[in-house]
Amino acid sequence: MSLGIREPLKLLCLTCFVAVFVPSLCLAQTFNGYDCTQDCSGHQAGYDWAERKGVASASDCGGNSNSFIEGCESYVEQNADTSDDEDDE
């Protein structure tokens, strides 16, 4: 059974399409469930800040950047789970 020239050509076109367009769709990143606009550095900065300051409440997360605030909130959320576990002991 011969596939002819069309089938390999279709496969080549599909492969090129996937190689060019799909990676940009797959590069969407998240930081602990929050969507990042680029590289998640703002989220990481907010998380690190909250960790250094020992922030325990999301109401203490502020700033001019949504990603920074979400990073801070992420820290609070993760540590609220940890502190609940410690309270149970």
PDB file of C-alpha atoms in Angstrom:
ATOM      1  CA  MET A   1       0.000   0.000   0.000  1.00  0.00           C
ATOM      2  CA  SER A   2       1.592   3.244  -1.136  1.00  0.00           C
ATOM      3  CA  LEU A   3       0.858   6.455   0.718  1.00  0.00           C
ATOM      4  CA  GLY A   4       1.887   8.644  -2.181  1.00  0.00           C
ATOM      5  CA  ILE A   5       3.432  12.059  -1.744  1.00  0.00           C
ATOM      6  CA  ARG A   6       0.448  13.715  -0.079  1.00  0.00           C
ATOM      7  CA  GLU A   7       0.513  11.798   3.195  1.00  0.00           C
ATOM      8  CA  PRO A   8       4.199  12.457   4.041  1.00  0.00           C
ATOM      9  CA  LEU A   9       3.704  16.075   3.004  1.00  0.00           C
ATOM     10  CA  LYS A  10       0.692  16.413   5.331  1.00  0.00           C
ATOM     11  CA  LEU A  11       2.724  14.875   8.149  1.00  0.00           C
ATOM     12  CA  LEU A  12       5.589  17.284   7.494  1.00  0.00           C
ATOM     13  CA  CYS A  13       3.215  20.258   7.519  1.00  0.00           C
ATOM     14  CA  LEU A  14       1.604  19.101  10.755  1.00  0.00           C
ATOM     15  CA  THR A  15       5.004  18.584  12.375  1.00  0.00           C
ATOM     16  CA  CYS A  16       6.120  22.087  11.384  1.00  0.00           C
ATOM     17  CA  PHE A  17       2.882  23.606  12.668  1.00  0.00           C
ATOM     18  CA  VAL A  18       3.254  21.870  16.030  1.00  0.00           C
ATOM     19  CA  ALA A  19       6.924  22.841  16.313  1.00  0.00           C
ATOM     20  CA  VAL A  20       6.180  26.503  15.645  1.00  0.00           C
ATOM     21  CA  PHE A  21       2.848  27.185  17.334  1.00  0.00           C
ATOM     22  CA  VAL A  22       2.316  24.707  20.152  1.00  0.00           C
ATOM     23  CA  PRO A  23       5.345  25.569  22.333  1.00  0.00           C
ATOM     24  CA  SER A  24       4.036  29.088  22.855  1.00  0.00           C
ATOM     25  CA  LEU A  25       0.792  27.600  24.146  1.00  0.00           C
ATOM     26  CA  CYS A  26       2.625  25.167  26.396  1.00  0.00           C
ATOM     27  CA  LEU A  27       4.869  27.820  27.906  1.00  0.00           C
ATOM     28  CA  ALA A  28       2.070  29.310  29.968  1.00  0.00           C
ATOM     29  CA  GLN A  29       3.397  29.088  33.492  1.00  0.00           C
ATOM     30  CA  THR A  30       1.764  29.083  36.855  1.00  0.00           C
ATOM     31  CA  PHE A  31       3.055  29.786  40.334  1.00  0.00           C
ATOM     32  CA  ASN A  32       1.276  27.713  42.961  1.00  0.00           C
ATOM     33  CA  GLY A  33      -1.927  27.909  40.938  1.00  0.00           C
ATOM     34  CA  TYR A  34      -1.657  31.574  39.915  1.00  0.00           C
ATOM     35  CA  ASP A  35      -1.200  32.373  36.220  1.00  0.00           C
ATOM     36  CA  CYS A  36       2.043  34.128  35.312  1.00  0.00           C
ATOM     37  CA  THR A  37       2.247  36.695  32.552  1.00  0.00           C
ATOM     38  CA  GLN A  38       5.896  35.952  31.746  1.00  0.00           C
ATOM     39  CA  ASP A  39       8.430  34.224  33.966  1.00  0.00           C
ATOM     40  CA  CYS A  40       6.735  34.223  37.394  1.00  0.00           C
ATOM     41  CA  SER A  41       9.485  36.422  38.863  1.00  0.00           C
ATOM     42  CA  GLY A  42       6.928  38.800  40.383  1.00  0.00           C
ATOM     43  CA  HIS A  43       5.174  35.899  42.095  1.00  0.00           C
ATOM     44  CA  GLN A  44       8.490  34.560  43.366  1.00  0.00           C
ATOM     45  CA  ALA A  45       9.452  38.006  44.702  1.00  0.00           C
ATOM     46  CA  GLY A  46       6.149  38.302  46.590  1.00  0.00           C
ATOM     47  CA  TYR A  47       6.514  34.795  47.988  1.00  0.00           C
ATOM     48  CA  ASP A  48      10.106  35.444  49.090  1.00  0.00           C
ATOM     49  CA  TRP A  49       9.141  38.754  50.689  1.00  0.00           C
ATOM     50  CA  ALA A  50       6.296  37.140  52.620  1.00  0.00           C
ATOM     51  CA  GLU A  51       8.618  34.373  53.772  1.00  0.00           C
ATOM     52  CA  ARG A  52      11.243  36.872  55.000  1.00  0.00           C
ATOM     53  CA  LYS A  53       8.599  38.931  56.808  1.00  0.00           C
ATOM     54  CA  GLY A  54       6.737  35.926  58.212  1.00  0.00           C
ATOM     55  CA  VAL A  55       3.437  37.149  56.770  1.00  0.00           C
ATOM     56  CA  ALA A  56       0.532  35.216  58.283  1.00  0.00           C
ATOM     57  CA  SER A  57      -2.469  36.964  56.716  1.00  0.00           C
ATOM     58  CA  ALA A  58      -3.316  37.698  53.098  1.00  0.00           C
ATOM     59  CA  SER A  59      -4.514  41.131  54.211  1.00  0.00           C
ATOM     60  CA  ASP A  60      -0.837  41.957  54.850  1.00  0.00           C
ATOM     61  CA  CYS A  61      -0.011  41.316  51.188  1.00  0.00           C
ATOM     62  CA  GLY A  62       0.080  44.580  49.323  1.00  0.00           C
ATOM     63  CA  GLY A  63       1.966  46.380  46.640  1.00  0.00           C
ATOM     64  CA  ASN A  64       1.675  47.775  43.152  1.00  0.00           C
ATOM     65  CA  SER A  65       1.990  44.453  41.334  1.00  0.00           C
ATOM     66  CA  ASN A  66      -0.744  41.831  41.136  1.00  0.00           C
ATOM     67  CA  SER A  67       1.857  39.105  40.652  1.00  0.00           C
ATOM     68  CA  PHE A  68       3.758  40.215  43.779  1.00  0.00           C
ATOM     69  CA  ILE A  69       0.538  40.207  45.802  1.00  0.00           C
ATOM     70  CA  GLU A  70      -0.419  36.760  44.461  1.00  0.00           C
ATOM     71  CA  GLY A  71       3.034  35.440  45.377  1.00  0.00           C
ATOM     72  CA  CYS A  72       2.592  36.757  48.897  1.00  0.00           C
ATOM     73  CA  GLU A  73      -0.885  35.234  49.105  1.00  0.00           C
ATOM     74  CA  SER A  74       0.545  31.953  47.882  1.00  0.00           C
ATOM     75  CA  TYR A  75       2.996  31.948  50.780  1.00  0.00           C
ATOM     76  CA  VAL A  76       0.184  32.660  53.252  1.00  0.00           C
ATOM     77  CA  GLU A  77      -1.975  29.889  51.771  1.00  0.00           C
ATOM     78  CA  GLN A  78       0.818  27.327  51.950  1.00  0.00           C
ATOM     79  CA  ASN A  79       1.743  28.234  55.490  1.00  0.00           C
ATOM     80  CA  ALA A  80      -1.861  28.331  56.678  1.00  0.00           C
ATOM     81  CA  ASP A  81      -2.027  24.633  55.742  1.00  0.00           C
ATOM     82  CA  THR A  82       1.203  23.967  57.653  1.00  0.00           C
ATOM     83  CA  SER A  83       0.133  25.881  60.761  1.00  0.00           C
ATOM     84  CA  ASP A  84      -3.210  24.032  60.806  1.00  0.00           C
ATOM     85  CA  ASP A  85      -1.310  20.734  60.856  1.00  0.00           C
ATOM     86  CA  GLU A  86       0.904  21.955  63.692  1.00  0.00           C
ATOM     87  CA  ASP A  87      -2.144  23.037  65.720  1.00  0.00           C
ATOM     88  CA  ASP A  88      -3.551  19.498  65.493  1.00  0.00           C
ATOM     89  CA  GLU A  89      -0.523  17.978  67.229  1.00  0.00           C
TER      90      GLU A  89
END
